[in-house]
mmCIF file of C-alpha atoms and ligand atoms in Angstrom:
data_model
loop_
_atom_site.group_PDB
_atom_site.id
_atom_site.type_symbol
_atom_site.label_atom_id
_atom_site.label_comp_id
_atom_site.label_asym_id
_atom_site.label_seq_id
_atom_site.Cartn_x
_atom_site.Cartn_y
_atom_site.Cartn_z
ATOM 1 C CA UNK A 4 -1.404 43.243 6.351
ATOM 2 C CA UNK A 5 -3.191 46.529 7.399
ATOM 3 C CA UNK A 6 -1.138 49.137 9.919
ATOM 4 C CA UNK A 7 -3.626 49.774 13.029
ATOM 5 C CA UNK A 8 -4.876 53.667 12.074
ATOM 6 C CA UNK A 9 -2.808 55.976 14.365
ATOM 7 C CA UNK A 10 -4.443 59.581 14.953
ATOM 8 C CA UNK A 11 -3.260 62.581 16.797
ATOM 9 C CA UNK A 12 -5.786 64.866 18.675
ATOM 10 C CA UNK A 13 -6.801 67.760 16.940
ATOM 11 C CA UNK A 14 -5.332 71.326 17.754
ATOM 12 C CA UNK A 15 -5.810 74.966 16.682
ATOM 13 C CA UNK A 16 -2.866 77.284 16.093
ATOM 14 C CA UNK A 17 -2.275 80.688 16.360
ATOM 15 C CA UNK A 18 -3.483 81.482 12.831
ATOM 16 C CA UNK A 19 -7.170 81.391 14.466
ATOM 17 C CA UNK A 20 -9.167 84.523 13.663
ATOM 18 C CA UNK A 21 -11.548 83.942 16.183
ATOM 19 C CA UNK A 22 -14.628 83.679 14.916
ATOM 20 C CA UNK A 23 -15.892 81.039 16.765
ATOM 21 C CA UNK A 24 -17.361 79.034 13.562
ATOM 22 C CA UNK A 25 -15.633 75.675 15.211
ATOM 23 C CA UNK A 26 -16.919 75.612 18.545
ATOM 24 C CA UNK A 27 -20.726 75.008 18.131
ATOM 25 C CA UNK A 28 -19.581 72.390 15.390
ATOM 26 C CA UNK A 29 -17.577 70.244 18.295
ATOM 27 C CA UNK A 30 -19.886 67.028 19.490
ATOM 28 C CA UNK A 31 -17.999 66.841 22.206
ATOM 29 C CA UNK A 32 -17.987 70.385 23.376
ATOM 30 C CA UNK A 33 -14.250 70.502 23.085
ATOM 31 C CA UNK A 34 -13.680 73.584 21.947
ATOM 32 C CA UNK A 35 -13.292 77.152 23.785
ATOM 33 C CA UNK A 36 -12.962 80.417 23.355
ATOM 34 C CA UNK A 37 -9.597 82.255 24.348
ATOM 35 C CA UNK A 38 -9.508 82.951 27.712
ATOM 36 C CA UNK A 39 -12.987 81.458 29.139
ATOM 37 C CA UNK A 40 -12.344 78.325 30.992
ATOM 38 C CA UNK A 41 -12.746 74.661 30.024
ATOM 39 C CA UNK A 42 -14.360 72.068 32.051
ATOM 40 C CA UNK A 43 -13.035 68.541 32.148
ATOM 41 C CA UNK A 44 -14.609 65.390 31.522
ATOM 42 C CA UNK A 45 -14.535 64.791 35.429
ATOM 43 C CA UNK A 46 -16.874 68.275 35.514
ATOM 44 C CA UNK A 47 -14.518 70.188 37.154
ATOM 45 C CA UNK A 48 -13.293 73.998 36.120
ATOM 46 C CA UNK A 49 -9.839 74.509 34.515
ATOM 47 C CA UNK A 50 -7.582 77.609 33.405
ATOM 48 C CA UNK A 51 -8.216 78.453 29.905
ATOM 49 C CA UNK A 52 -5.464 76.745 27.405
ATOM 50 C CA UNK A 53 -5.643 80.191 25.473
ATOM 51 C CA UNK A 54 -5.620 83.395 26.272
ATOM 52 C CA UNK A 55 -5.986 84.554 22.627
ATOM 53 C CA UNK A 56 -7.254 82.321 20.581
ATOM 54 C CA UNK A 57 -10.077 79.350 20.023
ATOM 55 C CA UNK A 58 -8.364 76.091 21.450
ATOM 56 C CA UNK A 59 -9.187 72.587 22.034
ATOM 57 C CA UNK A 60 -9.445 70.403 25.182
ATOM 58 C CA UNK A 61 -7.127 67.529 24.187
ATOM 59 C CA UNK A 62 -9.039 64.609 26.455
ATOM 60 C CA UNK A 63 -12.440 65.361 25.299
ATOM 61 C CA UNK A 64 -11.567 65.639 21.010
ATOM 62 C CA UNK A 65 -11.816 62.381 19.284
ATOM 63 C CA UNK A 66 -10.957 63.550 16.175
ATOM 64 C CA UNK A 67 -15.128 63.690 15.955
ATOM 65 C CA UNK A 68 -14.690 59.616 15.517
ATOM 66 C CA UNK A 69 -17.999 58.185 16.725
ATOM 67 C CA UNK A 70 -19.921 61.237 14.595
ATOM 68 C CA UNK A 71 -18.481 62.386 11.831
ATOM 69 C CA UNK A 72 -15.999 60.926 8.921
ATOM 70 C CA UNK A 73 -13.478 64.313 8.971
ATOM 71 C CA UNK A 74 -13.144 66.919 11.681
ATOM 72 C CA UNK A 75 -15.811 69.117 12.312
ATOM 73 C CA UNK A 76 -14.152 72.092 13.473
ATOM 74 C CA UNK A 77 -11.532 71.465 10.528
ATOM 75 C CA UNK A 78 -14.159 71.180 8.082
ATOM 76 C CA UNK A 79 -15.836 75.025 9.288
ATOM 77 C CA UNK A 80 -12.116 76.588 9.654
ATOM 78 C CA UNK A 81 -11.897 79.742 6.791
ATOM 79 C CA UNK A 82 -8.254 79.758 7.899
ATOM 80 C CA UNK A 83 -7.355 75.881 7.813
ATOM 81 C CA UNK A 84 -5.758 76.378 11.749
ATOM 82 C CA UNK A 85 -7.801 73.201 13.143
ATOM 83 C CA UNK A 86 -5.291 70.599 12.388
ATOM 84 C CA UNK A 87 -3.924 67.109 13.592
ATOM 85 C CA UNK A 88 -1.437 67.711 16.842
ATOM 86 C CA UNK A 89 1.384 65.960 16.296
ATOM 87 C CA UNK A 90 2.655 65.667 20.146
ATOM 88 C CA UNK A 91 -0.981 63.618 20.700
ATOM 89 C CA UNK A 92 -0.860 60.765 18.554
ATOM 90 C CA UNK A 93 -3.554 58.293 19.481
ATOM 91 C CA UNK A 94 -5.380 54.967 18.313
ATOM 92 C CA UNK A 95 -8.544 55.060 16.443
ATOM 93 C CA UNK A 96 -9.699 52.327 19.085
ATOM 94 C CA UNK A 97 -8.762 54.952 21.746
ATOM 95 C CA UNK A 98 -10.473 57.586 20.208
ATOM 96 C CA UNK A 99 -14.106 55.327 19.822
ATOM 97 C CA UNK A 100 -13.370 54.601 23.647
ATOM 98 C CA UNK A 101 -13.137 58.405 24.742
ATOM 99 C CA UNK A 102 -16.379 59.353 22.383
ATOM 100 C CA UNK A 103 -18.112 56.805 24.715
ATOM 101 C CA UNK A 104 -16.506 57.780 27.544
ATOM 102 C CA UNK A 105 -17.768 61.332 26.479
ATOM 103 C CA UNK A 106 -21.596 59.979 25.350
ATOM 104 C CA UNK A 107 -22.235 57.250 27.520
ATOM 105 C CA UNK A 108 -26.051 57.911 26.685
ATOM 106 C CA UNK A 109 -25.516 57.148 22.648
ATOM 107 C CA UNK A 110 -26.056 54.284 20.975
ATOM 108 C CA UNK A 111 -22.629 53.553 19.256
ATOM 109 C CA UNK A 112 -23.389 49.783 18.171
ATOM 110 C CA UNK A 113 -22.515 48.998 14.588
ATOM 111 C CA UNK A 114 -19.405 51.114 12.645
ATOM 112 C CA UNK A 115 -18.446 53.953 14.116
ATOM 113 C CA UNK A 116 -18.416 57.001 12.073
ATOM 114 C CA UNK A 117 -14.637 57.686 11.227
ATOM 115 C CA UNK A 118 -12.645 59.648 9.045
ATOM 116 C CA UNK A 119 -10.044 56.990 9.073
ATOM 117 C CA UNK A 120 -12.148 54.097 8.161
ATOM 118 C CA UNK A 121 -12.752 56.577 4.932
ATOM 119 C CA UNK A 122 -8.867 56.841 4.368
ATOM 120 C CA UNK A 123 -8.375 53.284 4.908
ATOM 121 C CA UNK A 124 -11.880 52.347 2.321
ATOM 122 C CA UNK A 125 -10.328 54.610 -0.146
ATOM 123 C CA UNK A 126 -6.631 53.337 0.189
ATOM 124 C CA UNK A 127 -7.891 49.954 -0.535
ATOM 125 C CA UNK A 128 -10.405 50.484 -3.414
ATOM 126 C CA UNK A 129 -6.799 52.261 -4.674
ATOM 127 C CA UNK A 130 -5.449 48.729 -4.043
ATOM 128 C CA UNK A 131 -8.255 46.613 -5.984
ATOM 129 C CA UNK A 132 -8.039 48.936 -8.992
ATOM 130 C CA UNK A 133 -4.235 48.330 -9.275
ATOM 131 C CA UNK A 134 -4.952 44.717 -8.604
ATOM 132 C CA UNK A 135 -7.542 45.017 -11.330
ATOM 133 C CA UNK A 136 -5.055 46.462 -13.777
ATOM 134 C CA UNK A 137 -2.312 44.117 -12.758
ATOM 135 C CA UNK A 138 -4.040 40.954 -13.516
ATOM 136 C CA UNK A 139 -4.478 41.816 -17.306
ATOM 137 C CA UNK A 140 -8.196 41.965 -16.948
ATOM 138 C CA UNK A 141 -7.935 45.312 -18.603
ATOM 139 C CA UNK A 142 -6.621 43.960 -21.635
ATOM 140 C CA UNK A 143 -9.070 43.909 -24.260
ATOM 141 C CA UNK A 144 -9.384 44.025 -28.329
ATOM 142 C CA UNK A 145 -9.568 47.811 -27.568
ATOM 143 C CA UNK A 146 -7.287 50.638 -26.356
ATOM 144 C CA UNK A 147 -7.442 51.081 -22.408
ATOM 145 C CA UNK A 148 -7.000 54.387 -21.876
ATOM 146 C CA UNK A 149 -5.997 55.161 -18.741
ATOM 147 C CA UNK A 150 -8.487 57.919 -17.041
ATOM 148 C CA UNK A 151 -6.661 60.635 -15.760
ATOM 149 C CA UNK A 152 -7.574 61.408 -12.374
ATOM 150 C CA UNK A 153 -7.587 64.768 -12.349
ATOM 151 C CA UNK A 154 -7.083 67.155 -16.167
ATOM 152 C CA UNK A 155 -4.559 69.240 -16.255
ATOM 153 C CA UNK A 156 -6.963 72.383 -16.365
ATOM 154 C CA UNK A 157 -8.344 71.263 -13.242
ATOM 155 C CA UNK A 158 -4.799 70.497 -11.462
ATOM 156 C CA UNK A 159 -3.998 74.311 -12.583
ATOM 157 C CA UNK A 160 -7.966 75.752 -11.375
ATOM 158 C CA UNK A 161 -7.180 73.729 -8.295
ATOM 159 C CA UNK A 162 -4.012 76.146 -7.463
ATOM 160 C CA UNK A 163 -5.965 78.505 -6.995
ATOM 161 C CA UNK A 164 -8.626 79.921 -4.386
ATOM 162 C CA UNK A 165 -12.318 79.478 -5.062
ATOM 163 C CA UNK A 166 -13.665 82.951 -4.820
ATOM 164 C CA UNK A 167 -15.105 82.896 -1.531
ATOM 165 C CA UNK A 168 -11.733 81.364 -0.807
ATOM 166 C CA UNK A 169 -9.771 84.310 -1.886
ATOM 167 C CA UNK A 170 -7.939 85.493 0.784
ATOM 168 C CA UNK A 171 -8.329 89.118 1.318
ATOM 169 C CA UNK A 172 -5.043 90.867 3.295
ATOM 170 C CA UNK A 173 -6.094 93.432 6.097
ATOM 171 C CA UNK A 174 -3.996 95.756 7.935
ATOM 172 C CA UNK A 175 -5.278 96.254 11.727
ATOM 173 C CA UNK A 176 -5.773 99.869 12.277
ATOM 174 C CA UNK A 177 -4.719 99.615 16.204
ATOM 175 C CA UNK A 178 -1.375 97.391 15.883
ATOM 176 C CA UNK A 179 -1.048 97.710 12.043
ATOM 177 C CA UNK A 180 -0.539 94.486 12.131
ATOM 178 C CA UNK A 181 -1.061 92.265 8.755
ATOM 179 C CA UNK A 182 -3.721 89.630 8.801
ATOM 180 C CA UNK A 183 -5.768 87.708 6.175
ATOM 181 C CA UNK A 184 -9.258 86.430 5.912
ATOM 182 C CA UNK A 185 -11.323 84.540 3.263
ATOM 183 C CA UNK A 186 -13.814 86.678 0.705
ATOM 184 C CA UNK A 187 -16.342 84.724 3.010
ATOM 185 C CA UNK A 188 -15.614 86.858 5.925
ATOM 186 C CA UNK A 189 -15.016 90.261 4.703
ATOM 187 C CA UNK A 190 -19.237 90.796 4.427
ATOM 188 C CA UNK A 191 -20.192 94.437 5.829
ATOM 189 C CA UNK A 192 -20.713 94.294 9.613
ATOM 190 C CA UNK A 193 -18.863 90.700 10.226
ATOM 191 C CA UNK A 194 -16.851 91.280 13.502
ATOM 192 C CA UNK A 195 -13.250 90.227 12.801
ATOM 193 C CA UNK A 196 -10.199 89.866 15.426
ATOM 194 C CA UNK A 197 -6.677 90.761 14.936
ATOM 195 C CA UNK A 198 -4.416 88.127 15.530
ATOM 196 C CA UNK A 199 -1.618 90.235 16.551
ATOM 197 C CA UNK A 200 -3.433 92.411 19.264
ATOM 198 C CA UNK A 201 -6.926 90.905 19.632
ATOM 199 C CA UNK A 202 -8.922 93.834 18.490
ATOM 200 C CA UNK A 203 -12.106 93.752 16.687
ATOM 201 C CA UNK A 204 -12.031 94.846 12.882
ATOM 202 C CA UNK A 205 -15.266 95.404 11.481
ATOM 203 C CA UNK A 206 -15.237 95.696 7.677
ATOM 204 C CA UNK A 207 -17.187 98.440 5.759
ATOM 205 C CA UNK A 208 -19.292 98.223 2.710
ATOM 206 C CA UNK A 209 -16.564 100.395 0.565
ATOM 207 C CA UNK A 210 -13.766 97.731 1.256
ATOM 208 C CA UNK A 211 -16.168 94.780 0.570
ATOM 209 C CA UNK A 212 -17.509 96.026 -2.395
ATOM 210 C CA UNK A 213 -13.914 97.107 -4.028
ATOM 211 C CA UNK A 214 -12.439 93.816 -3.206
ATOM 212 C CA UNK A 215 -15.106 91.846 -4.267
ATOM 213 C CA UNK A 216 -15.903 94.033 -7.606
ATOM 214 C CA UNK A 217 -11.784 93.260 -8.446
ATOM 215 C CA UNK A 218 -11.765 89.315 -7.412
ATOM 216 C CA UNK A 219 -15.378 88.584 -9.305
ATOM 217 C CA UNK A 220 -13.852 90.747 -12.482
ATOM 218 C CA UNK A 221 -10.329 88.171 -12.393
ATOM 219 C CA UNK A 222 -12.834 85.205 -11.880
ATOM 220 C CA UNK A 223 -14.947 86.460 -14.891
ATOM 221 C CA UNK A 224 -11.886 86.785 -17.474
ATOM 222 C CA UNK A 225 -10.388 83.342 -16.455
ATOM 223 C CA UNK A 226 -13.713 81.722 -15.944
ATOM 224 C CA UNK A 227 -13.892 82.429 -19.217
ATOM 225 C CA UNK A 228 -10.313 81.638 -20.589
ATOM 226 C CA UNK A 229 -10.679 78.068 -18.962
ATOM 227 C CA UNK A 230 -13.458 77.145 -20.756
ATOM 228 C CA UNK A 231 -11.907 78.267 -24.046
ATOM 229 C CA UNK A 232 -8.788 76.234 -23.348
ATOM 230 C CA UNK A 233 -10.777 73.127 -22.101
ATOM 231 C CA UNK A 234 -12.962 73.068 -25.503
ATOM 232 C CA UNK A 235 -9.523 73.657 -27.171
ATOM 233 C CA UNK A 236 -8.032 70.560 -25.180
ATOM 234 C CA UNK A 237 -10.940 68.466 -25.842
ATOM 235 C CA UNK A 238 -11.252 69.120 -29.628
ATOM 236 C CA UNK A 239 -7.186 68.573 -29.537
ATOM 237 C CA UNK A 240 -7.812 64.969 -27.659
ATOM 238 C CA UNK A 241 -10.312 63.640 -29.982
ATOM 239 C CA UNK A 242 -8.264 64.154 -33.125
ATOM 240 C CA UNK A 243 -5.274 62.892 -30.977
ATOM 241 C CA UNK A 244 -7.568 60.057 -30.211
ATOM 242 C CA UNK A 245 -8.580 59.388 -33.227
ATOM 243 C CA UNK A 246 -5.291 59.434 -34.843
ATOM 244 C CA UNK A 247 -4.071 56.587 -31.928
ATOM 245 C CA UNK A 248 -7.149 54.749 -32.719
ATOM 246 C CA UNK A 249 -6.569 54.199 -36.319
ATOM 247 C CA UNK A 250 -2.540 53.517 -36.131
ATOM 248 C CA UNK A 251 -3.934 50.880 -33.369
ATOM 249 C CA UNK A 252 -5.797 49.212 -35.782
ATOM 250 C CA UNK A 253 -3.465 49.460 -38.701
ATOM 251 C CA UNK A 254 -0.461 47.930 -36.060
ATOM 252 C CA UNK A 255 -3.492 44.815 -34.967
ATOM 253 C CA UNK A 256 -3.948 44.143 -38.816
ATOM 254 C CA UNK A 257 -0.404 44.014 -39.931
ATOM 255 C CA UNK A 258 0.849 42.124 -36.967
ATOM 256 C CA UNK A 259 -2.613 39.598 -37.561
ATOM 257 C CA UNK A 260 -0.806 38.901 -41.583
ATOM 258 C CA UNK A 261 2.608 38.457 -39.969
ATOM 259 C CA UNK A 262 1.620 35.827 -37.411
ATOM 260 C CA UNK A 263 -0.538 33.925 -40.416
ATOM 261 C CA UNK A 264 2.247 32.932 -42.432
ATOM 262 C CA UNK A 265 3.341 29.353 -41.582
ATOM 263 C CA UNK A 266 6.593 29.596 -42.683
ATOM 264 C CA UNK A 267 7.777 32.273 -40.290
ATOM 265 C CA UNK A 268 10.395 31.166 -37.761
ATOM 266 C CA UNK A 269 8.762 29.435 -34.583
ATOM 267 C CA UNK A 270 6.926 26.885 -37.050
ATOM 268 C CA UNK A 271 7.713 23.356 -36.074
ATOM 269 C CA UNK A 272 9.637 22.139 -38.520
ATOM 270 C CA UNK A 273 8.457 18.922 -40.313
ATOM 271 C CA UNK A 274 10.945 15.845 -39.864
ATOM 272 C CA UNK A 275 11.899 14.262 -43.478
ATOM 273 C CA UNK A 276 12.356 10.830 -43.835
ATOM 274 C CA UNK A 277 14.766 9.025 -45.924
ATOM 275 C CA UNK A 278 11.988 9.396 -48.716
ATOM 276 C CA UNK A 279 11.245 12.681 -48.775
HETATM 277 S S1 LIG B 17 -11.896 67.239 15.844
HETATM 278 FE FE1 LIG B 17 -14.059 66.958 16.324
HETATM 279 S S2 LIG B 17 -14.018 66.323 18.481
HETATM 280 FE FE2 LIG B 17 -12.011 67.262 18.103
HETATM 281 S S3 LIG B 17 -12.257 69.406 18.616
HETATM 282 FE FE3 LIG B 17 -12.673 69.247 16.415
HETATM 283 S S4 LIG B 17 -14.909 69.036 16.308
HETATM 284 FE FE4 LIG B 17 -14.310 68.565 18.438
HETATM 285 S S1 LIG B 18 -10.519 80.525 12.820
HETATM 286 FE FE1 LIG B 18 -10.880 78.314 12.840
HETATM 287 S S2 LIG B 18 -10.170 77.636 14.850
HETATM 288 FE FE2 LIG B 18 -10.353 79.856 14.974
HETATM 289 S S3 LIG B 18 -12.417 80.183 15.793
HETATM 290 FE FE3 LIG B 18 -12.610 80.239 13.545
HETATM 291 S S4 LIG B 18 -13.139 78.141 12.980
HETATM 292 FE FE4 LIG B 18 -12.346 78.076 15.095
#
């Protein structure tokens, strides 16, 4: 039995830098800036939701079902602040109805585009490959082995930031407020906004080129390091594998002789008559 798919409207939290990547990314034209004024899906003009920051109008975000299979605005965020509102849970179905509320002009016929129909494909091809295991169909003359989703060098790489996800600290020079933004957004010229007091920040070519000289130096040591320990790993996994392969077969033949001799217990035993 499937659950129906509940979703929650999207939102965007104070940790918005403002730099207004999201908002041409919305298909619904849900998203405004800080302080300008939204208008509803009835046309008329309403009070901004934000004085200070990017925000979303609730009744016109369908968690981009009907277009795309994640968030748009989510998927553009440097800062990761476009997330699911928790106070707005909604169905799927009711999302699909709002996006043709919204588009009453688009052609929605067949399956809707929907990042929940991708959780719910990849939750059960999870299923049929357990299923798959579960029935014995894996068990073969030869060693399963069982395929690691991710390697342990990669789990590690994965905690940390890509480098144009390295997330650079800045102190604003008005409010001296602390603030961070992605490598990505430090470039010479870029227009930043304080969270803290609103005022623009415009990196220089001095800071980007220090911070970037230091993060592509730590990148090109470990780069490096990684590769040395996953050629280490690998030469490590073949002997290893090796090793299992042959003790395998050694096990298979010994346990082939065992089971070959008749007179081991579990033979039925022949009934004698009275002559012999
Ligand atoms: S989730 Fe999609 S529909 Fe909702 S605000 Fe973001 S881009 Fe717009
Ligand atoms: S930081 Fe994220 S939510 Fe804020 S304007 Fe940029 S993309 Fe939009």
């Amino acid at each position: 039995m499937s659950l129906p798919l509940r979703a929650m409207a999207t939102m965007i939290t104070d940790e918005c830098i403002n730099c207004g990547a999201c908002e041409p990314e919305c298909p619904n034209e849900a998203i405004y800036q800080g302080g300008v004024e939204y208008v509803a899906l009835d046309g008329t003009k309403h009070p901004a939701l934000s004085k200070d920051f990017f925000y979303i109008v609730p009744e016109k975000c369908t968690e981009c079902v009907g277009f795309f299979d994640q968030e748009a605005c989510a998927a553009v965020c440097p800062v990761d602040c476009c997330i699911p509102d928790p106070e707005r849970i909604e169905s799927e179905d009711a999302l699909a109805v709002r996006a043709k509320q919204i588009h009453p002009e688009k052609d929605f016929s067949g399956e809707l585009p929907s990042r929940f129909r991708k959780v719910a494909d990849a939750g059960a091809a999870a299923t049929a490959g357990a299923s798959a295991a579960a029935s014995g169909d894996a068990i073969s003359g030869t060693i399963q082995m069982a395929m690691p989703v991710m390697s342990a060098e990669d789990a590690l790489a994965a905690k940390f930031p890509l480098q144009d996800d390295w997330e650079v600290p800045l102190t604003c020079f008005r409010c001296t407020g602390r603030f961070a933004v992605p490598l990505l957004y430090l470039r010479p010229g870029t227009v930043l906004h304080c969270p803290h007091c609103g005022g623009s920040y415009v990196p220089n070519t001095q800071l980007y080129q220090s911070v970037q000289q230091r993060v592509t130096t730590f990148f090109d040591a470990w780069g490096t390091s990684f590769d040395d320990l996953r050629e280490r790993r690998r030469r490590e996994l073949d002997r290893f594998e090796n090793d299992l392969v042959e003790a395998f077969e050694k096990a298979r033949t010994e346990i082939d002789k065992l089971t070959a001799k008749p007179e081991l217990p579990g033979a039925p035993t022949r009934q004698r008559g009275i002559f012999g």
